[in-house]
Short mmCIF file of C-alpha atoms in Angstrom, two decimals:
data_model
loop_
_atom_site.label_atom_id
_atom_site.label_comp_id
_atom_site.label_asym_id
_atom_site.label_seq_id
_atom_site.Cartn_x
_atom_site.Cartn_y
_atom_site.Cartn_z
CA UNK D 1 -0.37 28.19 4.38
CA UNK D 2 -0.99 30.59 1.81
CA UNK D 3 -1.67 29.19 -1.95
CA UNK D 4 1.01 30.46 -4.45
CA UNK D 5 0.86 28.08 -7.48
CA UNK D 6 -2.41 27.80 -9.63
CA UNK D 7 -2.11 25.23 -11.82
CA UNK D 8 0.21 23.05 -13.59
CA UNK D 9 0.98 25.78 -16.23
CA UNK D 10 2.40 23.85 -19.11
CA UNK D 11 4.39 20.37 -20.23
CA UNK D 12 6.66 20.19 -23.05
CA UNK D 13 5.87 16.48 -24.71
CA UNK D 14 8.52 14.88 -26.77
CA UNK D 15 7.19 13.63 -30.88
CA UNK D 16 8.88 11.56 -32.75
CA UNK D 17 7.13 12.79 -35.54
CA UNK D 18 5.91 16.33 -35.16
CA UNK D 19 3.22 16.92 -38.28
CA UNK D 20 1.98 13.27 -37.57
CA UNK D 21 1.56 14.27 -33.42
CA UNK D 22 -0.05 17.31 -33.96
CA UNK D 23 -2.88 15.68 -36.09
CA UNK D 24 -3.70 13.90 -33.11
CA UNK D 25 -3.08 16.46 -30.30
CA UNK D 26 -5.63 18.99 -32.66
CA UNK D 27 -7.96 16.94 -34.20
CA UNK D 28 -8.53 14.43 -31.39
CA UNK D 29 -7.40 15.39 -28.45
CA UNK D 30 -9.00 19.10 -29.58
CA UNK D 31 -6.62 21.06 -28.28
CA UNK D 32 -6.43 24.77 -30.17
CA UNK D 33 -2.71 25.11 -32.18
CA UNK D 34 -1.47 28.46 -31.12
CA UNK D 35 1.94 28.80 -32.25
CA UNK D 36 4.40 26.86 -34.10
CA UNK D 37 8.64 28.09 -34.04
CA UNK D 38 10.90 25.36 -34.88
CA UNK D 39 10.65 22.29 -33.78
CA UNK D 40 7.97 22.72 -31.29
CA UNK D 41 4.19 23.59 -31.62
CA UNK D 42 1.95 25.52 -28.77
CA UNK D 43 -0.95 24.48 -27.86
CA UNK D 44 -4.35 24.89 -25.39
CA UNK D 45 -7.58 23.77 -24.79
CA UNK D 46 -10.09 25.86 -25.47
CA UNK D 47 -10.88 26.89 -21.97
CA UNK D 48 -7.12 28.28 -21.11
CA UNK D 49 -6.68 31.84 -20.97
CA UNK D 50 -2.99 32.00 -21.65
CA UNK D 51 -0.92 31.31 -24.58
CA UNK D 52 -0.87 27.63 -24.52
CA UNK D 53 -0.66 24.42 -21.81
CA UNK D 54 1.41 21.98 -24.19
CA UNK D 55 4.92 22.37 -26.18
CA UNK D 56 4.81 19.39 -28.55
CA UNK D 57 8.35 19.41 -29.25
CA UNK D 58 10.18 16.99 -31.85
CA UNK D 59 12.84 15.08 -30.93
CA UNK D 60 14.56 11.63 -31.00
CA UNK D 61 12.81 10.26 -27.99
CA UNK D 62 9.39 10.43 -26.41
CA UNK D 63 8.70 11.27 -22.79
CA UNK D 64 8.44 14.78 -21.12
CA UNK D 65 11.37 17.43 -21.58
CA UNK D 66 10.46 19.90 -18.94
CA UNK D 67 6.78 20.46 -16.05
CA UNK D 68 6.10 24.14 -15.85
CA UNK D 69 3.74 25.51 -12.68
CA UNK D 70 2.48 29.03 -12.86
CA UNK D 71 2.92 31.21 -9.70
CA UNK D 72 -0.21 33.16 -8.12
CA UNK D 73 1.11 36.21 -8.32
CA UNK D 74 4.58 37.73 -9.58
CA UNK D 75 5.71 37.60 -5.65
CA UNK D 76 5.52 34.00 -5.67
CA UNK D 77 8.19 33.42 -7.99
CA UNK D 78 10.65 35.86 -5.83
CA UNK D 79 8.99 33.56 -2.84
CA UNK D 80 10.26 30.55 -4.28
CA UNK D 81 13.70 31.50 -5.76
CA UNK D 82 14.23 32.08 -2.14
CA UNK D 83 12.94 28.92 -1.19
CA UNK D 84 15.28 26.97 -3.62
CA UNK D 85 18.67 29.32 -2.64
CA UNK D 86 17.16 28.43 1.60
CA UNK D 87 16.88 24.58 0.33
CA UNK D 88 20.13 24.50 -1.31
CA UNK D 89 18.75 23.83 -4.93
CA UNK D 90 20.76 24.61 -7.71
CA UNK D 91 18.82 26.66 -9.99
CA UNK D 92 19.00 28.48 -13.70
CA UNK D 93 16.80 31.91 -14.37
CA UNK D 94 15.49 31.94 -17.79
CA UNK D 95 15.22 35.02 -18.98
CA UNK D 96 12.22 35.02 -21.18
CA UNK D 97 10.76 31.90 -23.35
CA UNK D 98 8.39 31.74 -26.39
CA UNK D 99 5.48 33.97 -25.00
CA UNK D 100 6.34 33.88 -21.27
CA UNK D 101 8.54 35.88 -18.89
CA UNK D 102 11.03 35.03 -16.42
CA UNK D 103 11.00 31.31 -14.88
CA UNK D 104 13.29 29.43 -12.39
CA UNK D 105 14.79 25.85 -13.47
CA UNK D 106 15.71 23.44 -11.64
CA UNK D 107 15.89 19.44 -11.56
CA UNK D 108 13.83 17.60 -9.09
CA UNK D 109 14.71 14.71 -7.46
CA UNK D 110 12.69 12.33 -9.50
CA UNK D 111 15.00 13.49 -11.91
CA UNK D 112 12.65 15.82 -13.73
CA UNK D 113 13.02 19.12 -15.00
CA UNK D 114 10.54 21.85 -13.16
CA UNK D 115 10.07 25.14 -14.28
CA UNK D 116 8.54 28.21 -11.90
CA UNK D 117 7.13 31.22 -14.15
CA UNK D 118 4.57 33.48 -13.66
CA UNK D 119 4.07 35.81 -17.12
CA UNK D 120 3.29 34.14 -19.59
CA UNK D 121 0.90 36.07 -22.74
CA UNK D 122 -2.74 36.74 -22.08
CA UNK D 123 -4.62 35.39 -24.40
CA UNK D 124 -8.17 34.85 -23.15
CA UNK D 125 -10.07 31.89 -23.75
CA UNK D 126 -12.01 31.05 -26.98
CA UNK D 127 -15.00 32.85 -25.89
CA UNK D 128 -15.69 36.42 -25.43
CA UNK D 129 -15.09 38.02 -22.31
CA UNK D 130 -18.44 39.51 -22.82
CA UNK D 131 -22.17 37.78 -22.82
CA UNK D 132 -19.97 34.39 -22.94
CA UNK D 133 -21.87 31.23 -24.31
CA UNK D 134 -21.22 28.49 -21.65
CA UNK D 135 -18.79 26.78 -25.01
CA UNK D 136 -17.50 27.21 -27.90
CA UNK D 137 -19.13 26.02 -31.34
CA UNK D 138 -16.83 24.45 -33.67
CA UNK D 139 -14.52 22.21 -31.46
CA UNK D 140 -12.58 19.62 -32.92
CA UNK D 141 -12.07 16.06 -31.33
CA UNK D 142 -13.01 15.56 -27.53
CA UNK D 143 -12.20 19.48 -27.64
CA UNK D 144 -11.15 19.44 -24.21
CA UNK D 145 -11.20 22.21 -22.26
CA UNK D 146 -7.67 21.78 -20.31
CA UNK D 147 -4.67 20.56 -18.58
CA UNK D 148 -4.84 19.34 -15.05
CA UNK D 149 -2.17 17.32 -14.12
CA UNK D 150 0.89 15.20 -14.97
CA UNK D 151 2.45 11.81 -13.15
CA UNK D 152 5.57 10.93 -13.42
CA UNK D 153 7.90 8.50 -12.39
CA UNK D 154 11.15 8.54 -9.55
CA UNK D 155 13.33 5.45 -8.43
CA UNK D 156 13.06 6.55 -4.92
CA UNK D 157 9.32 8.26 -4.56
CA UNK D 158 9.38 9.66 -1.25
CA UNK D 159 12.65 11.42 -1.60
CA UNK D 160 11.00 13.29 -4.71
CA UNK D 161 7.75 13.45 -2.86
CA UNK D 162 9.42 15.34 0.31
CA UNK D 163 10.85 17.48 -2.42
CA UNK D 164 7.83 18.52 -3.62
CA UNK D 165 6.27 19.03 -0.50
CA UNK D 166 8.68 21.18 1.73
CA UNK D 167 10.36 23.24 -1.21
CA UNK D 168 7.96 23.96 -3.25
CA UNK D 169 5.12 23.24 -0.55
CA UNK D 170 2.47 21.17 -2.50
CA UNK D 171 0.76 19.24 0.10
CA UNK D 172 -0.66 15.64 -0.05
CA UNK D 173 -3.89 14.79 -0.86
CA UNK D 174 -3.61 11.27 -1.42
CA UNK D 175 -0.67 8.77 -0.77
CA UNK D 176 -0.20 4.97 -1.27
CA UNK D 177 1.92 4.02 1.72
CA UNK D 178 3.99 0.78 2.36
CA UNK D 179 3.31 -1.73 5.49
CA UNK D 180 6.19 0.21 7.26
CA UNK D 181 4.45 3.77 6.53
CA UNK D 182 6.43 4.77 3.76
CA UNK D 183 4.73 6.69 1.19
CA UNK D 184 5.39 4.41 -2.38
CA UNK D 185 3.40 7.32 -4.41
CA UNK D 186 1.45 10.00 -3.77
CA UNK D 187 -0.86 12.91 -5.35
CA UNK D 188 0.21 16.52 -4.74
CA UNK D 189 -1.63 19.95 -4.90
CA UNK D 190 -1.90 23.30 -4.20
CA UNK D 191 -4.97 24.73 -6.55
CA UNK D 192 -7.91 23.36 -5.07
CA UNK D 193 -8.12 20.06 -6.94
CA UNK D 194 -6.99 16.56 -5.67
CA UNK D 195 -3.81 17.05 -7.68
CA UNK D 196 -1.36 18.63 -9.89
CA UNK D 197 1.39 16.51 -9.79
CA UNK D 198 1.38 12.90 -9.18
CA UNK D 199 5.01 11.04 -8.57
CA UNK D 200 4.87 6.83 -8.56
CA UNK D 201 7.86 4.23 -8.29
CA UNK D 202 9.83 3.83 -11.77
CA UNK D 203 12.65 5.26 -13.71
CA UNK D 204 14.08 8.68 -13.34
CA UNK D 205 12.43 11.48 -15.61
CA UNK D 206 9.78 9.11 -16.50
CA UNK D 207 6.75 10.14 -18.06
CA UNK D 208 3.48 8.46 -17.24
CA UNK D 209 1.12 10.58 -18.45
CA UNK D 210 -0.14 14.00 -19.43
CA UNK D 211 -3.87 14.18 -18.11
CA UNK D 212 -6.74 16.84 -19.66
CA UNK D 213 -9.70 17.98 -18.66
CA UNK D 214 -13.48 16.43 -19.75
CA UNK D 215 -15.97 18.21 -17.57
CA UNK D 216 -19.39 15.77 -17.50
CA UNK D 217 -20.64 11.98 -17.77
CA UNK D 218 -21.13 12.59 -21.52
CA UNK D 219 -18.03 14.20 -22.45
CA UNK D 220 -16.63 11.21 -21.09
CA UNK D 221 -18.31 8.70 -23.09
CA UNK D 222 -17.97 10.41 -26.28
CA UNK D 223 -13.93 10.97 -25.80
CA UNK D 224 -13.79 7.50 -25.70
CA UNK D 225 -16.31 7.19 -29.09
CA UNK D 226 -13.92 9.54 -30.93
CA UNK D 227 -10.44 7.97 -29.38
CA UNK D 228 -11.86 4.40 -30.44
CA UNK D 229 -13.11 5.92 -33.70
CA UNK D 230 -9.62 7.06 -34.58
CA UNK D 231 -8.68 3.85 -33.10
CA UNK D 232 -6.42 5.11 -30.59
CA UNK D 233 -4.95 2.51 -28.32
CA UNK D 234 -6.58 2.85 -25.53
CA UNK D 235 -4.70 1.85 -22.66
CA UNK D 236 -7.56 1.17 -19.94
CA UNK D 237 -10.93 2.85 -19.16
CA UNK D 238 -13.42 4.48 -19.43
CA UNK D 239 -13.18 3.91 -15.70
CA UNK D 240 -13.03 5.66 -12.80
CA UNK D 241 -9.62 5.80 -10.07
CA UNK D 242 -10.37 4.90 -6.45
CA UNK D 243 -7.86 7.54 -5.56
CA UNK D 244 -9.31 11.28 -6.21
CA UNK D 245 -12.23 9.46 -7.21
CA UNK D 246 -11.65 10.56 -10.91
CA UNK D 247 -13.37 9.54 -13.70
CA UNK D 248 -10.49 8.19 -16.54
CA UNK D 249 -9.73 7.19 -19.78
CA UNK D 250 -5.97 6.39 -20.70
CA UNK D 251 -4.42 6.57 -24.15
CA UNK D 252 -1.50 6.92 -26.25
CA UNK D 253 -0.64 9.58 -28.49
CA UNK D 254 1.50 8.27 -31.46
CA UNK D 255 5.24 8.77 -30.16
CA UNK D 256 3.98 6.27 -27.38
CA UNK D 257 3.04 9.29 -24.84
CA UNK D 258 0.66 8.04 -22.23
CA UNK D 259 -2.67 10.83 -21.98
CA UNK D 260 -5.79 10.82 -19.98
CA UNK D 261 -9.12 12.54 -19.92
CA UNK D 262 -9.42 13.20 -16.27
CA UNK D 263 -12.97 13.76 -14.67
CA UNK D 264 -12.99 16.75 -12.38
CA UNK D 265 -16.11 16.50 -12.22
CA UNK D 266 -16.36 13.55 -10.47
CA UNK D 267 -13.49 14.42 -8.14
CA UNK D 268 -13.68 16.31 -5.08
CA UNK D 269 -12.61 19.81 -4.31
CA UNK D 270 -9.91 19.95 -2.03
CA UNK D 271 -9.96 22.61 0.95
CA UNK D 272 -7.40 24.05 3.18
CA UNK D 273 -8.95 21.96 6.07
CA UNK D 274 -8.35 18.61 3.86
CA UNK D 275 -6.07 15.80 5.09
CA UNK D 276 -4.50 13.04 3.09
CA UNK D 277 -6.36 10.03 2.54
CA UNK D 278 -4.17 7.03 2.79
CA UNK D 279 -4.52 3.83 0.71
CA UNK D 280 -2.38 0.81 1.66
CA UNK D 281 -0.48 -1.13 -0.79
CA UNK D 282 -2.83 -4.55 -0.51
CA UNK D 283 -5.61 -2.35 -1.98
CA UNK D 284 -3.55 -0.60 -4.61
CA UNK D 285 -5.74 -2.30 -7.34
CA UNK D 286 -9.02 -0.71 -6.22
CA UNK D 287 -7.00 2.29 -5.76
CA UNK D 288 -5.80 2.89 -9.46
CA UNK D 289 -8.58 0.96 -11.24
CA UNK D 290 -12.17 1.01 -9.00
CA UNK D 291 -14.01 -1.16 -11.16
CA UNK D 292 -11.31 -3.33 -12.86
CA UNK D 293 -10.47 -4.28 -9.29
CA UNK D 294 -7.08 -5.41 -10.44
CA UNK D 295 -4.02 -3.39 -12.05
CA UNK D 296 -3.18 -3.78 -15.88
CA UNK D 297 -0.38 -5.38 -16.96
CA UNK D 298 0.81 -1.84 -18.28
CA UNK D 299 0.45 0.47 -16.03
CA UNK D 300 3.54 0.38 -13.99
CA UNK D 301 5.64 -0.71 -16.92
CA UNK D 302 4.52 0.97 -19.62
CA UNK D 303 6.09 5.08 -19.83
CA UNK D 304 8.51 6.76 -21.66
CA UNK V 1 6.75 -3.36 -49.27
CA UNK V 2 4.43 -5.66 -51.25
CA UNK V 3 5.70 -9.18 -50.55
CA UNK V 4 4.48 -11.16 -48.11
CA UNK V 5 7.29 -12.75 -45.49
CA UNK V 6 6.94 -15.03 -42.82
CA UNK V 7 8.33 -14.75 -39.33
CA UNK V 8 9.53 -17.35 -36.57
CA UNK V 9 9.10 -17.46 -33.58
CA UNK V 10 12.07 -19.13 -31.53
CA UNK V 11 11.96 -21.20 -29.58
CA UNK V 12 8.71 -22.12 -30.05
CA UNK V 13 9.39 -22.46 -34.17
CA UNK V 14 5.90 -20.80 -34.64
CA UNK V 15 5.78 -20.50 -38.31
CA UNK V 16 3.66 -17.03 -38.85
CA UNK V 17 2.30 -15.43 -42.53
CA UNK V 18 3.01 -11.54 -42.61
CA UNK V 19 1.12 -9.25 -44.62
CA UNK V 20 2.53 -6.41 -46.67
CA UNK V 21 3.57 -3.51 -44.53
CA UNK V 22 2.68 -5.18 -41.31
CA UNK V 23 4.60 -4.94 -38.23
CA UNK V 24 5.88 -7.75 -36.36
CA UNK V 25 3.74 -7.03 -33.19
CA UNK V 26 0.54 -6.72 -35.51
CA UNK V 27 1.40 -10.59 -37.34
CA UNK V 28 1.94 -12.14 -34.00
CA UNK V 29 -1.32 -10.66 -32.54
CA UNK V 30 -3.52 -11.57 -35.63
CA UNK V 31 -2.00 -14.78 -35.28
CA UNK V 32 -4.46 -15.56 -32.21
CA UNK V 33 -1.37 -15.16 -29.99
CA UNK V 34 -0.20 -12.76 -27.69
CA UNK V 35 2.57 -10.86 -26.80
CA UNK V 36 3.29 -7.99 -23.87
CA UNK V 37 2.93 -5.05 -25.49
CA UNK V 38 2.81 -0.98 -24.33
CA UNK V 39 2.04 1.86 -25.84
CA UNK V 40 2.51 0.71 -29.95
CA UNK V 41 3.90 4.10 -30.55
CA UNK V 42 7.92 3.30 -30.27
CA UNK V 43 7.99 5.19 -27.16
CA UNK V 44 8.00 3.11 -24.13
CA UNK V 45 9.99 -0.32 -25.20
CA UNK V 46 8.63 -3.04 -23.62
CA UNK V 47 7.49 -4.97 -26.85
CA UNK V 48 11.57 -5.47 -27.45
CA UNK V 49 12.09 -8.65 -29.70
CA UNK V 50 15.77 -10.35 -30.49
CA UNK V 51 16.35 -10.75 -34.45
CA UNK V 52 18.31 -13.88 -35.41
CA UNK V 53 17.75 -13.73 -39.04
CA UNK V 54 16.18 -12.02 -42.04
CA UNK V 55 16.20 -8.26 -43.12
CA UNK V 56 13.40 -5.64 -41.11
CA UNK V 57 12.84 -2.01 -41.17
CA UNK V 58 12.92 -0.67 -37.78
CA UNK V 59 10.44 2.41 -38.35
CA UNK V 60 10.65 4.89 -35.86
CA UNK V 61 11.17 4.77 -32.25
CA UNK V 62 12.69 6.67 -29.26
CA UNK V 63 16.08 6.40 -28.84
CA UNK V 64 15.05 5.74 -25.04
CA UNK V 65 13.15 2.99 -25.91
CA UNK V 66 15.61 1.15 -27.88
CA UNK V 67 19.52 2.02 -27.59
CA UNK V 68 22.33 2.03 -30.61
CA UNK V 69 23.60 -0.73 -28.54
CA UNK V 70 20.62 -3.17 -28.34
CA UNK V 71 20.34 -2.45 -31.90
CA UNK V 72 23.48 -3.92 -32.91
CA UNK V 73 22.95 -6.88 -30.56
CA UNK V 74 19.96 -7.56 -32.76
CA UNK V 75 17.05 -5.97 -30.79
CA UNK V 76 14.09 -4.07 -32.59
CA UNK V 77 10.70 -2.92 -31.47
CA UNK V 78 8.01 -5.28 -32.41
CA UNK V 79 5.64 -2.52 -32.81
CA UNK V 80 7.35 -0.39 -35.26
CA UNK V 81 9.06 -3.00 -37.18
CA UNK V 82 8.28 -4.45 -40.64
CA UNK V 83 9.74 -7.60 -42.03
CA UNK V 84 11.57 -6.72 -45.14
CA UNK V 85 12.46 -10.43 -45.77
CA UNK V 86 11.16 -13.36 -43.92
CA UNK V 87 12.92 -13.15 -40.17
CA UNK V 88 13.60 -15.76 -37.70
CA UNK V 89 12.79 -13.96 -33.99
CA UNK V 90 13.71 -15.66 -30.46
CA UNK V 91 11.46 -14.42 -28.15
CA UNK V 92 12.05 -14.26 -24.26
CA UNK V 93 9.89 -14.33 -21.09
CA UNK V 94 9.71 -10.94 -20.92
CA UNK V 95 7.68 -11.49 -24.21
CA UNK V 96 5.19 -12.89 -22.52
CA UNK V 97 4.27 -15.26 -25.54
CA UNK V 98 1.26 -17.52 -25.29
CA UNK V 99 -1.53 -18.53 -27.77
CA UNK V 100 -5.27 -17.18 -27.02
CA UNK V 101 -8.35 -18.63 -28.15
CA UNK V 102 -10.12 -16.67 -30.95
CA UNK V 103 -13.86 -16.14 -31.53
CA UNK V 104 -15.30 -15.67 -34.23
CA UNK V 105 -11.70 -16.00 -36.07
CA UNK V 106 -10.59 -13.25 -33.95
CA UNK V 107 -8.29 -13.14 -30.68
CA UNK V 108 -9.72 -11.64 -27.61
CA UNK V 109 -8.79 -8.05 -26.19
CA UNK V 110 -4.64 -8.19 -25.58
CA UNK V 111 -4.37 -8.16 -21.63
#
């Protein structure tokens, strides 16, 4: 199967206080501010070569207005538009957004709002393209270099997780099955990562979290020195998640947002031979939290 | 906000000191007990209290979290609010309330 999305392209976050958020989403979380028009702020980490990877946008609720995935090539998107008409899903064509071209909407199942798009402005990352140091000097925060994934939440999981896979053919890479076999939440990709999109049992639309790249041992560590600094409340880790095997830290942004500093690093690469590894639901605990060994009393309950 | 109120806690009738421009959430945790709480941004709800009595400002919260409906019944968000006079609160199981032993004067990590 051939691989037409590369990445989780952008998420629009709701703030319930926009100057206050961005404070945090620039000079903690370090990502780089690259536009502001209205009510909403652009943003990136310093490692993105496009125009940005967040919308911050203000509003009177928190949670996530919109999941964007980038296409391969332009191709892709005509791919999938015919995918969507073949599958029956109603869908809108957006013309052209702030910095990006054309883009297919459409609500999932979980009862979230996905967007397809390819174009989107060329920015290049925050080095030069030329005799590149390996980073840049002068980051603020954890400074961290990306987005990798969201999870979110659906009231019936494997409905939205069948979605995902046949329409928009993400495959599984992990998958937290039931006694009867059926798949309570599971972790979707198609760049060659143990996920881009996550989907676990809870409301519909919900938001779990937003999660960003740090890229060693040490950038791990001192995220969590300059999240406890700023005393951020830290909602579990550092730590590391029996499923993808990813290092973690979890942590609100002020509007009540759940974020995470994924390690990729510790992760494996995924590769078209992979098949899904299946956890069953009396080890859930050592699935989600390795070392903890038992869940927190937040993270199933606590979104927005 | 320079007085200080108290708050209680129904049904226990936990008598609790406030300081100025505290929330509610913050009070009952320094008290050495604790509460369920979530994310302590007004975005995800689940540290929803019941006013009976007294005057609070509600700060700012999703409308997700915390509906114009609950807030006419009486409900706030712990988190966000602060007591503007001295409140009476009746707390349910979802609440979670229990008292902690402190070290050191302090109350452990909230679970």
């Amino acid at each position: 199967m051939p691989y037409r999305i590369s990445r989780l392209g952008h998420v629009e976050i709701r703030s319930l206080d926009l100057d206050r958020d961005l404070d945090h989403y620039v000079n903690v979380l370090g990502l780089q501010l690259t536009g502001r028009e209205g009510k909403t702020a652009y943003l990136k980490g310093w490692d993105e070569r496009h125009a940005y990877s967040v919308c911050l946008t203000e509003a009177d609720r928190a949670g996530m207005a919109r999941m964007a995935f980038r296409t391969v090539d332009p191709e892709d998107l005509d791919y999938y538009e015919k995918r969507l008409q073949d599958f029956g899903v109603k869908y809108e064509v957006i013309p052209e957004d702030y910095r990006r071209g054309r883009a297919l909407r459409f609500l999932a199942p979980s009862g979230h709002t996905v967007e397809l798009y390819h174009e989107m402005e060329y920015t290049g990352n925050l080095l030069p393209a030329v005799n590149p140091a390996p980073w840049p000097e002068d980051l603020k925060g954890i400074g961290v270099p990306r987005l990798d994934h969201t999870l979110v939440t659906a009231p019936e999981p494997h409905t939205a997780i069948q979605f995902f896979q046949d329409v928009l053919e993400f495959r599984l890479s992990e998958m937290l099955v039931s006694p009867d076999g059926t798949p309570l939440a599971a972790w979707l990709w198609q760049r060659p990562a143990p996920h881009d999109l996550a989907i676990v049992p809870g409301r519909a639309g919900g938001f779990h979290h937003a999660a960003f790249v740090v890229d060693s041992t040490d950038a791990l560590f001192r995220a969590a020195d300059i999240l406890a600094r700023h005393k951020v409340r830290i909602d579990y880790g550092p730590g590391r998640h029996g499923i993808t095997r990813g290092t973690t830290i979890y942590f609100f942004d002020p509007s009540g947002n759940r974020l995470e500093t994924f390690g990729g690093y510790s992760a494996y690469q995924m590769d078209p031979d992979s098949r899904p590894v299946t956890w069953t639901q009396d080890q859930i605990t050592q699935a989600v939290f390795y070392y903890a060994q038992e869940l927190n009393e937040t993270f199933l309950s606590v979104y927005t | 906000m320079t007085e200080t109120y108290t708050i209680t806690l129904l049904p226990m009738g936990e008598v609790l000191p406030c300081t100025p421009g505290e929330t509610v959430l913050s009070a009952i945790l320094r008290s050495g007990a604790r509460v369920f709480f979530g994310c302590t941004g007004g975005g995800c709800g689940v540290c929803k209290m019941r006013l009976i009595s007294g005057h609070l400002g509600y700060g700012r919260y999703s409308a997700a979290a915390l509906s114009e409906e609950e807030r006419r019944e009486g409900f706030f968000l712990s988190c966000q609010a602060r007591p503007l006079s001295d409140l009476t609160v009746q707390l349910t199981e979802t609440n979670k309330y229990r008292k902690v032993a402190t070290f050191f004067g302090q109350p452990p990590k909230p679970q």
